PDB file of C-alpha atoms in Angstrom:
ATOM      1  CA  SER A  29    -106.582 -55.014 -66.200  1.00 87.00           C
ATOM      2  CA  LEU A  30    -105.810 -52.907 -63.121  1.00 88.00           C
ATOM      3  CA  TYR A  31    -102.493 -52.473 -63.519  1.00 88.00           C
ATOM      4  CA  GLU A  32    -102.929 -52.048 -67.154  1.00 89.00           C
ATOM      5  CA  HIS A  33    -105.025 -48.800 -66.618  1.00 90.00           C
ATOM      6  CA  MET A  34    -102.774 -47.512 -63.653  1.00 89.00           C
ATOM      7  CA  LYS A  35    -100.213 -47.629 -66.670  1.00 88.00           C
ATOM      8  CA  LYS A  36    -102.124 -45.604 -69.026  1.00 90.00           C
ATOM      9  CA  GLU A  37    -102.666 -43.044 -66.398  1.00 90.00           C
ATOM     10  CA  GLY A  38     -99.404 -42.322 -65.904  1.00 87.00           C
ATOM     11  CA  LYS A  39     -99.600 -44.291 -62.386  1.00 86.00           C
ATOM     12  CA  SER A  40     -95.890 -44.984 -61.194  1.00 82.00           C
ATOM     13  CA  ALA A  41     -94.241 -47.950 -61.454  1.00 82.00           C
ATOM     14  CA  SER A  42     -93.505 -47.733 -57.775  1.00 79.00           C
ATOM     15  CA  LEU A  43     -97.337 -47.554 -56.986  1.00 86.00           C
ATOM     16  CA  ARG A  44     -98.413 -50.250 -59.425  1.00 88.00           C
ATOM     17  CA  ARG A  45     -95.995 -52.647 -57.624  1.00 85.00           C
ATOM     18  CA  THR A  46     -97.590 -51.392 -54.108  1.00 87.00           C
ATOM     19  CA  VAL A  47    -101.005 -51.978 -55.289  1.00 90.00           C
ATOM     20  CA  HIS A  48    -100.276 -55.646 -56.173  1.00 91.00           C
ATOM     21  CA  ILE A  49     -98.357 -56.553 -53.184  1.00 88.00           C
ATOM     22  CA  THR A  50    -101.216 -54.724 -50.952  1.00 91.00           C
ATOM     23  CA  ALA A  51    -103.881 -56.925 -53.138  1.00 91.00           C
ATOM     24  CA  HIS A  52    -101.977 -59.958 -52.979  1.00 91.00           C
ATOM     25  CA  LYS A  53    -101.840 -59.937 -49.276  1.00 92.00           C
ATOM     26  CA  VAL A  54    -105.529 -58.906 -48.739  1.00 94.00           C
ATOM     27  CA  LEU A  55    -106.896 -61.731 -50.992  1.00 93.00           C
ATOM     28  CA  ALA A  56    -104.377 -64.242 -49.211  1.00 93.00           C
ATOM     29  CA  ASP A  57    -106.080 -63.264 -45.993  1.00 94.00           C
ATOM     30  CA  ALA A  58    -109.847 -63.801 -47.572  1.00 94.00           C
ATOM     31  CA  VAL A  59    -108.651 -67.306 -49.031  1.00 93.00           C
ATOM     32  CA  ARG A  60    -107.323 -68.284 -45.438  1.00 93.00           C
ATOM     33  CA  TRP A  61    -110.890 -66.497 -44.162  1.00 95.00           C
ATOM     34  CA  ARG A  62    -112.615 -68.613 -46.731  1.00 94.00           C
ATOM     35  CA  LEU A  63    -114.124 -65.777 -47.969  1.00 95.00           C
ATOM     36  CA  VAL A  64    -112.864 -66.219 -51.432  1.00 93.00           C
ATOM     37  CA  ALA A  65    -111.791 -69.609 -53.391  1.00 93.00           C
ATOM     38  CA  TYR A  66    -108.383 -68.531 -54.717  1.00 93.00           C
ATOM     39  CA  ASN A  67    -105.973 -65.682 -54.615  1.00 93.00           C
ATOM     40  CA  ALA A  68    -106.698 -63.772 -58.231  1.00 89.00           C
ATOM     41  CA  ALA A  69    -103.428 -61.871 -57.350  1.00 90.00           C
ATOM     42  CA  ASP A  70    -101.530 -65.267 -58.232  1.00 89.00           C
ATOM     43  CA  ASP A  71    -102.569 -65.092 -61.496  1.00 87.00           C
ATOM     44  CA  ALA A  72    -101.510 -61.828 -62.536  1.00 85.00           C
ATOM     45  CA  SER A  73     -97.808 -60.715 -63.512  1.00 84.00           C
ATOM     46  CA  PRO A  74     -96.472 -58.491 -60.838  1.00 82.00           C
ATOM     47  CA  PRO A  75     -95.380 -54.981 -62.518  1.00 80.00           C
ATOM     48  CA  SER A  76     -92.112 -54.479 -63.074  1.00 77.00           C
ATOM     49  CA  GLN A  77     -90.215 -51.810 -60.983  1.00 67.00           C
ATOM     50  CA  PRO A  78     -86.415 -50.749 -62.248  1.00 65.00           C
ATOM     51  CA  ARG A  79     -84.463 -50.441 -59.447  1.00 66.00           C
ATOM     52  CA  ALA A  80     -82.448 -46.889 -59.695  1.00 64.00           C
ATOM     53  CA  ARG A  81     -79.049 -46.952 -58.838  1.00 70.00           C
ATOM     54  CA  PRO A  82     -78.783 -44.874 -55.478  1.00 79.00           C
ATOM     55  CA  LEU A  83     -77.297 -41.455 -55.476  1.00 85.00           C
ATOM     56  CA  ALA A  84     -74.330 -40.430 -53.525  1.00 89.00           C
ATOM     57  CA  TRP A  85     -71.904 -37.636 -53.056  1.00 93.00           C
ATOM     58  CA  THR A  86     -68.155 -38.299 -53.523  1.00 92.00           C
ATOM     59  CA  PRO A  87     -65.974 -38.343 -50.501  1.00 93.00           C
ATOM     60  CA  ASP A  88     -64.627 -35.053 -51.136  1.00 95.00           C
ATOM     61  CA  GLN A  89     -68.328 -33.904 -51.123  1.00 96.00           C
ATOM     62  CA  VAL A  90     -68.865 -35.843 -47.807  1.00 95.00           C
ATOM     63  CA  ARG A  91     -66.011 -34.103 -46.329  1.00 96.00           C
ATOM     64  CA  THR A  92     -67.303 -30.639 -47.398  1.00 96.00           C
ATOM     65  CA  PHE A  93     -70.535 -31.081 -45.750  1.00 96.00           C
ATOM     66  CA  LEU A  94     -68.951 -32.405 -42.517  1.00 96.00           C
ATOM     67  CA  ASP A  95     -66.297 -29.208 -42.679  1.00 96.00           C
ATOM     68  CA  ILE A  96     -69.338 -27.148 -42.984  1.00 95.00           C
ATOM     69  CA  ALA A  97     -71.445 -29.512 -40.254  1.00 96.00           C
ATOM     70  CA  VAL A  98     -68.754 -29.388 -37.601  1.00 94.00           C
ATOM     71  CA  GLU A  99     -70.206 -26.287 -35.683  1.00 93.00           C
ATOM     72  CA  ASP A 100     -73.609 -27.441 -35.944  1.00 96.00           C
ATOM     73  CA  ARG A 101     -75.421 -28.838 -32.768  1.00 95.00           C
ATOM     74  CA  TRP A 102     -76.175 -31.963 -34.161  1.00 95.00           C
ATOM     75  CA  ALA A 103     -72.254 -32.256 -35.589  1.00 96.00           C
ATOM     76  CA  ALA A 104     -72.311 -35.725 -33.839  1.00 96.00           C
ATOM     77  CA  LEU A 105     -75.362 -37.107 -35.761  1.00 97.00           C
ATOM     78  CA  TRP A 106     -74.289 -35.585 -39.345  1.00 97.00           C
ATOM     79  CA  HIS A 107     -70.615 -37.243 -38.259  1.00 96.00           C
ATOM     80  CA  LEU A 108     -72.054 -40.931 -37.423  1.00 96.00           C
ATOM     81  CA  ALA A 109     -74.313 -40.278 -40.623  1.00 95.00           C
ATOM     82  CA  ALA A 110     -71.359 -40.389 -42.937  1.00 95.00           C
ATOM     83  CA  THR A 111     -69.331 -42.732 -40.810  1.00 95.00           C
ATOM     84  CA  THR A 112     -71.675 -45.853 -39.888  1.00 94.00           C
ATOM     85  CA  GLY A 113     -74.267 -45.953 -42.692  1.00 92.00           C
ATOM     86  CA  ALA A 114     -76.958 -46.047 -40.004  1.00 94.00           C
ATOM     87  CA  ARG A 115     -80.580 -44.868 -40.975  1.00 93.00           C
ATOM     88  CA  ARG A 116     -82.153 -41.049 -39.415  1.00 94.00           C
ATOM     89  CA  GLY A 117     -84.281 -42.765 -37.437  1.00 94.00           C
ATOM     90  CA  GLU A 118     -81.874 -45.226 -35.745  1.00 95.00           C
ATOM     91  CA  LEU A 119     -79.422 -42.466 -35.409  1.00 96.00           C
ATOM     92  CA  VAL A 120     -82.213 -40.524 -33.320  1.00 95.00           C
ATOM     93  CA  GLY A 121     -83.023 -43.605 -31.451  1.00 94.00           C
ATOM     94  CA  LEU A 122     -79.068 -43.762 -30.069  1.00 96.00           C
ATOM     95  CA  ARG A 123     -79.109 -43.808 -26.071  1.00 95.00           C
ATOM     96  CA  TRP A 124     -75.742 -43.432 -24.158  1.00 96.00           C
ATOM     97  CA  SER A 125     -76.131 -47.068 -23.083  1.00 95.00           C
ATOM     98  CA  ASP A 126     -75.982 -48.301 -26.342  1.00 96.00           C
ATOM     99  CA  LEU A 127     -72.058 -46.582 -26.628  1.00 96.00           C
ATOM    100  CA  ASN A 128     -69.102 -49.155 -25.456  1.00 94.00           C
ATOM    101  CA  LEU A 129     -66.439 -46.695 -25.251  1.00 88.00           C
ATOM    102  CA  GLU A 130     -63.607 -48.970 -24.275  1.00 89.00           C
ATOM    103  CA  THR A 131     -64.426 -51.220 -27.343  1.00 92.00           C
ATOM    104  CA  GLY A 132     -65.796 -48.522 -29.690  1.00 92.00           C
ATOM    105  CA  GLU A 133     -68.851 -50.400 -30.293  1.00 95.00           C
ATOM    106  CA  LEU A 134     -72.442 -48.838 -30.943  1.00 96.00           C
ATOM    107  CA  ALA A 135     -75.225 -50.968 -30.674  1.00 95.00           C
ATOM    108  CA  ILE A 136     -77.779 -49.795 -33.081  1.00 95.00           C
ATOM    109  CA  GLN A 137     -81.176 -51.639 -31.595  1.00 93.00           C
ATOM    110  CA  ARG A 138     -84.391 -48.721 -32.061  1.00 93.00           C
ATOM    111  CA  ASN A 139     -85.722 -46.576 -34.347  1.00 92.00           C
ATOM    112  CA  VAL A 140     -87.664 -43.634 -34.265  1.00 91.00           C
ATOM    113  CA  THR A 141     -90.470 -42.526 -37.117  1.00 88.00           C
ATOM    114  CA  THR A 142     -93.438 -40.728 -36.954  1.00 85.00           C
ATOM    115  CA  ALA A 143     -96.818 -41.079 -36.966  1.00 82.00           C
ATOM    116  CA  ASP A 144     -99.222 -37.841 -37.453  1.00 80.00           C
ATOM    117  CA  HIS A 145     -95.998 -35.946 -36.884  1.00 79.00           C
ATOM    118  CA  GLU A 146     -95.568 -37.617 -33.459  1.00 83.00           C
ATOM    119  CA  VAL A 147     -92.420 -39.862 -32.564  1.00 84.00           C
ATOM    120  CA  VAL A 148     -92.903 -43.792 -32.520  1.00 86.00           C
ATOM    121  CA  VAL A 149     -89.836 -45.476 -31.109  1.00 84.00           C
ATOM    122  CA  SER A 150     -89.699 -49.384 -32.335  1.00 86.00           C
ATOM    123  CA  THR A 151     -87.332 -51.749 -33.405  1.00 84.00           C
ATOM    124  CA  PRO A 152     -84.980 -51.468 -36.558  1.00 84.00           C
ATOM    125  CA  LYS A 153     -86.472 -51.647 -39.913  1.00 77.00           C
ATOM    126  CA  THR A 154     -85.672 -55.501 -40.270  1.00 75.00           C
ATOM    127  CA  GLY A 155     -86.533 -55.811 -36.441  1.00 74.00           C
ATOM    128  CA  ARG A 156     -83.005 -56.616 -35.721  1.00 83.00           C
ATOM    129  CA  ALA A 157     -80.460 -54.878 -33.355  1.00 89.00           C
ATOM    130  CA  ARG A 158     -76.965 -55.080 -34.638  1.00 93.00           C
ATOM    131  CA  ASN A 159     -73.609 -53.626 -33.493  1.00 94.00           C
ATOM    132  CA  VAL A 160     -71.044 -51.571 -35.795  1.00 95.00           C
ATOM    133  CA  SER A 161     -67.708 -50.328 -34.888  1.00 95.00           C
ATOM    134  CA  LEU A 162     -66.760 -46.778 -34.702  1.00 95.00           C
ATOM    135  CA  ASP A 163     -63.507 -45.108 -35.818  1.00 93.00           C
ATOM    136  CA  PRO A 164     -61.873 -43.070 -33.367  1.00 93.00           C
ATOM    137  CA  GLY A 165     -62.626 -39.815 -34.378  1.00 92.00           C
ATOM    138  CA  SER A 166     -66.327 -40.438 -34.435  1.00 94.00           C
ATOM    139  CA  VAL A 167     -65.559 -41.248 -30.276  1.00 95.00           C
ATOM    140  CA  GLN A 168     -64.119 -38.054 -29.946  1.00 94.00           C
ATOM    141  CA  MET A 169     -66.981 -36.360 -31.151  1.00 94.00           C
ATOM    142  CA  LEU A 170     -69.559 -38.394 -29.130  1.00 96.00           C
ATOM    143  CA  LYS A 171     -67.321 -37.838 -26.164  1.00 95.00           C
ATOM    144  CA  ALA A 172     -67.536 -33.822 -27.095  1.00 95.00           C
ATOM    145  CA  HIS A 173     -70.820 -33.891 -27.762  1.00 96.00           C
ATOM    146  CA  ARG A 174     -71.941 -35.708 -24.520  1.00 95.00           C
ATOM    147  CA  GLY A 175     -70.181 -33.034 -22.368  1.00 95.00           C
ATOM    148  CA  ARG A 176     -71.825 -30.316 -23.925  1.00 94.00           C
ATOM    149  CA  GLN A 177     -75.257 -32.409 -23.218  1.00 93.00           C
ATOM    150  CA  VAL A 178     -74.211 -32.870 -19.642  1.00 92.00           C
ATOM    151  CA  ALA A 179     -73.823 -29.475 -19.053  1.00 93.00           C
ATOM    152  CA  GLU A 180     -77.349 -28.584 -20.372  1.00 91.00           C
ATOM    153  CA  LEU A 181     -78.997 -31.383 -18.608  1.00 88.00           C
ATOM    154  CA  LEU A 182     -77.133 -30.111 -15.155  1.00 90.00           C
ATOM    155  CA  ARG A 183     -78.538 -26.885 -15.651  1.00 90.00           C
ATOM    156  CA  LEU A 184     -82.125 -28.108 -15.651  1.00 85.00           C
ATOM    157  CA  GLY A 185     -81.423 -29.311 -11.927  1.00 83.00           C
ATOM    158  CA  GLU A 186     -84.574 -31.630 -10.634  1.00 80.00           C
ATOM    159  CA  ASP A 187     -86.573 -31.042 -14.116  1.00 78.00           C
ATOM    160  CA  ARG A 188     -83.959 -32.791 -16.366  1.00 79.00           C
ATOM    161  CA  PRO A 189     -85.437 -35.987 -18.020  1.00 80.00           C
ATOM    162  CA  ASP A 190     -85.163 -39.750 -17.130  1.00 77.00           C
ATOM    163  CA  HIS A 191     -83.673 -40.798 -20.137  1.00 84.00           C
ATOM    164  CA  ASP A 192     -80.223 -41.091 -22.258  1.00 90.00           C
ATOM    165  CA  TYR A 193     -80.989 -40.116 -25.339  1.00 94.00           C
ATOM    166  CA  MET A 194     -77.832 -38.930 -27.538  1.00 96.00           C
ATOM    167  CA  PHE A 195     -79.625 -36.353 -29.440  1.00 95.00           C
ATOM    168  CA  THR A 196     -81.765 -33.675 -27.495  1.00 93.00           C
ATOM    169  CA  TRP A 197     -82.459 -30.318 -27.211  1.00 93.00           C
ATOM    170  CA  GLU A 198     -81.356 -28.202 -24.160  1.00 92.00           C
ATOM    171  CA  ASP A 199     -84.258 -29.311 -22.147  1.00 90.00           C
ATOM    172  CA  GLY A 200     -83.686 -32.889 -22.710  1.00 89.00           C
ATOM    173  CA  THR A 201     -86.466 -33.901 -25.538  1.00 90.00           C
ATOM    174  CA  LEU A 202     -85.675 -36.082 -28.145  1.00 91.00           C
ATOM    175  CA  VAL A 203     -84.927 -34.298 -31.409  1.00 92.00           C
ATOM    176  CA  HIS A 204     -88.040 -34.967 -34.119  1.00 93.00           C
ATOM    177  CA  PRO A 205     -86.532 -36.637 -37.138  1.00 93.00           C
ATOM    178  CA  LEU A 206     -88.453 -34.371 -39.338  1.00 93.00           C
ATOM    179  CA  ILE A 207     -85.973 -31.282 -37.902  1.00 94.00           C
ATOM    180  CA  ILE A 208     -83.343 -33.253 -38.719  1.00 96.00           C
ATOM    181  CA  THR A 209     -83.952 -33.493 -41.691  1.00 95.00           C
ATOM    182  CA  LYS A 210     -84.914 -29.887 -42.288  1.00 96.00           C
ATOM    183  CA  ARG A 211     -81.655 -29.125 -40.817  1.00 96.00           C
ATOM    184  CA  PHE A 212     -79.753 -31.157 -43.242  1.00 97.00           C
ATOM    185  CA  ARG A 213     -81.349 -29.171 -46.168  1.00 96.00           C
ATOM    186  CA  LYS A 214     -80.363 -26.363 -44.886  1.00 96.00           C
ATOM    187  CA  LEU A 215     -76.774 -27.992 -44.139  1.00 96.00           C
ATOM    188  CA  THR A 216     -76.937 -29.015 -47.542  1.00 96.00           C
ATOM    189  CA  SER A 217     -77.359 -25.700 -49.221  1.00 95.00           C
ATOM    190  CA  SER A 218     -74.961 -24.010 -47.006  1.00 94.00           C
ATOM    191  CA  ALA A 219     -72.512 -26.035 -48.492  1.00 94.00           C
ATOM    192  CA  GLY A 220     -73.327 -25.864 -51.851  1.00 95.00           C
ATOM    193  CA  LEU A 221     -73.811 -29.239 -52.324  1.00 95.00           C
ATOM    194  CA  PRO A 222     -75.944 -31.165 -54.681  1.00 92.00           C
ATOM    195  CA  PRO A 223     -79.394 -31.372 -52.814  1.00 91.00           C
ATOM    196  CA  LEU A 224     -79.727 -35.212 -51.443  1.00 92.00           C
ATOM    197  CA  ARG A 225     -81.718 -36.924 -48.888  1.00 92.00           C
ATOM    198  CA  LEU A 226     -80.010 -37.808 -45.184  1.00 94.00           C
ATOM    199  CA  HIS A 227     -80.121 -41.115 -46.188  1.00 91.00           C
ATOM    200  CA  ASN A 228     -78.135 -40.625 -49.288  1.00 92.00           C
ATOM    201  CA  LEU A 229     -75.113 -40.231 -46.806  1.00 94.00           C
ATOM    202  CA  ARG A 230     -75.746 -43.835 -46.128  1.00 93.00           C
ATOM    203  CA  HIS A 231     -75.294 -44.607 -49.578  1.00 92.00           C
ATOM    204  CA  ALA A 232     -72.048 -42.422 -49.657  1.00 93.00           C
ATOM    205  CA  TRP A 233     -70.837 -44.973 -47.030  1.00 93.00           C
ATOM    206  CA  VAL A 234     -71.662 -48.019 -48.979  1.00 91.00           C
ATOM    207  CA  THR A 235     -69.716 -46.525 -52.252  1.00 89.00           C
ATOM    208  CA  SER A 236     -66.807 -45.813 -50.464  1.00 90.00           C
ATOM    209  CA  ALA A 237     -66.727 -48.942 -48.841  1.00 90.00           C
ATOM    210  CA  LEU A 238     -66.840 -51.199 -51.987  1.00 86.00           C
ATOM    211  CA  ALA A 239     -64.355 -48.664 -53.579  1.00 84.00           C
ATOM    212  CA  LEU A 240     -62.033 -49.405 -50.522  1.00 87.00           C
ATOM    213  CA  GLY A 241     -62.335 -53.165 -51.594  1.00 85.00           C
ATOM    214  CA  VAL A 242     -64.704 -53.799 -48.123  1.00 90.00           C
ATOM    215  CA  ASP A 243     -66.819 -57.129 -48.245  1.00 90.00           C
ATOM    216  CA  ILE A 244     -70.214 -56.931 -49.402  1.00 90.00           C
ATOM    217  CA  GLY A 245     -71.059 -59.210 -46.487  1.00 91.00           C
ATOM    218  CA  ASP A 246     -69.624 -56.913 -43.897  1.00 93.00           C
ATOM    219  CA  ILE A 247     -71.392 -54.182 -45.370  1.00 91.00           C
ATOM    220  CA  SER A 248     -74.527 -55.711 -45.177  1.00 92.00           C
ATOM    221  CA  LEU A 249     -74.061 -56.812 -41.949  1.00 92.00           C
ATOM    222  CA  ARG A 250     -73.317 -52.838 -40.910  1.00 92.00           C
ATOM    223  CA  LEU A 251     -76.131 -51.434 -43.095  1.00 91.00           C
ATOM    224  CA  GLY A 252     -78.474 -53.942 -41.299  1.00 90.00           C
ATOM    225  CA  HIS A 253     -80.026 -55.453 -44.392  1.00 89.00           C
ATOM    226  CA  SER A 254     -81.976 -58.465 -44.127  1.00 84.00           C
ATOM    227  CA  SER A 255     -79.606 -60.587 -46.381  1.00 87.00           C
ATOM    228  CA  VAL A 256     -76.396 -59.799 -48.431  1.00 88.00           C
ATOM    229  CA  ARG A 257     -79.173 -60.042 -51.683  1.00 87.00           C
ATOM    230  CA  THR A 258     -81.060 -57.354 -50.540  1.00 84.00           C
ATOM    231  CA  THR A 259     -77.534 -55.327 -50.668  1.00 86.00           C
ATOM    232  CA  TYR A 260     -76.209 -56.889 -53.515  1.00 83.00           C
ATOM    233  CA  ASP A 261     -79.002 -55.805 -55.868  1.00 80.00           C
ATOM    234  CA  ILE A 262     -79.457 -52.145 -54.526  1.00 81.00           C
ATOM    235  CA  TYR A 263     -75.511 -51.454 -54.563  1.00 81.00           C
ATOM    236  CA  ALA A 264     -73.946 -53.685 -56.979  1.00 74.00           C
ATOM    237  CA  VAL A 265     -72.394 -52.319 -60.125  1.00 68.00           C
ATOM    238  CA  PRO A 266     -70.445 -53.893 -63.048  1.00 65.00           C
ATOM    239  CA  SER A 267     -66.986 -52.628 -63.103  1.00 67.00           C
ATOM    240  CA  THR A 268     -64.456 -53.422 -65.783  1.00 73.00           C
ATOM    241  CA  GLU A 269     -61.432 -52.345 -63.399  1.00 70.00           C
ATOM    242  CA  ARG A 270     -62.686 -55.073 -60.735  1.00 69.00           C
ATOM    243  CA  ASP A 271     -63.384 -57.765 -63.263  1.00 78.00           C
ATOM    244  CA  ALA A 272     -59.675 -57.762 -64.478  1.00 81.00           C
ATOM    245  CA  ALA A 273     -58.436 -57.464 -61.474  1.00 78.00           C
ATOM    246  CA  ALA A 274     -60.372 -60.774 -60.759  1.00 79.00           C
ATOM    247  CA  ALA A 275     -59.344 -62.605 -64.167  1.00 85.00           C
ATOM    248  CA  CYS A 276     -55.473 -61.515 -63.455  1.00 88.00           C
ATOM    249  CA  ALA A 277     -55.673 -62.868 -59.819  1.00 83.00           C
ATOM    250  CA  VAL A 278     -57.066 -66.207 -60.656  1.00 85.00           C
ATOM    251  CA  ALA A 279     -54.939 -66.788 -63.927  1.00 86.00           C
ATOM    252  CA  ASP A 280     -51.870 -65.738 -62.035  1.00 86.00           C
ATOM    253  CA  LEU A 281     -53.112 -68.317 -59.149  1.00 83.00           C
ATOM    254  CA  TYR A 282     -53.213 -71.295 -61.800  1.00 88.00           C
ATOM    255  CA  ALA A 283     -49.825 -70.251 -63.173  1.00 87.00           C
ATOM    256  CA  SER A 284     -48.113 -70.237 -59.818  1.00 64.00           C
ATOM    257  CA  SER A 285     -49.676 -73.782 -59.218  1.00 55.00           C
ATOM    258  CA  SER A 286     -48.791 -75.374 -62.277  1.00 51.00           C
TER     259      SER A 286
END
């Protein structure tokens, strides 16, 4: 009755779903604490929430953005966002000790979020660290960014901070995630691109990788999803071309073995 009432009031499917999940958890605790005899949410049908396909820039649009952003203070961060599929908070939380220049690997092991506008450093969204491989261009951009940052910190002398975060202000202060979001919007506007969120660069990487035939299991590991199923549910889109290619490939295999 509650879910139907919320629907008639025009509440979103997402909010109705969140209420169901919260009510179910609260009532489960109440049952465990012997406050109620059963979890009434077990008998309710969860409100459906259609999953919209994530919006993403085309490869040409990503290229346009990176061309505009190359002179920006956070150019290396934008480049990593486009080429690693990492989340905003994961990028802000990167330290130089996370980068292995010999292997070209980057360890993503923390996430920076905000609470009442204060920066909070925690583990990645799924609670698990992961390593991602970098292309040579990304490594070179990080080296150049490091050179500029070292010069800034040396000018601070004894006042320089004792941390090694990659993305800081001139005084070594960790950049606030909301500043990154605002800057991204400004650059997007300057480039004349469709106004998408920074998170959509993550979606652009996935759609590009899928188009190039990258295995969805490998994509899932790079994104840090809890399971391949999560990746598949978000990004899998029927493709007549892929289906036709699969039909021909298997048919050819059977024909050649007969």
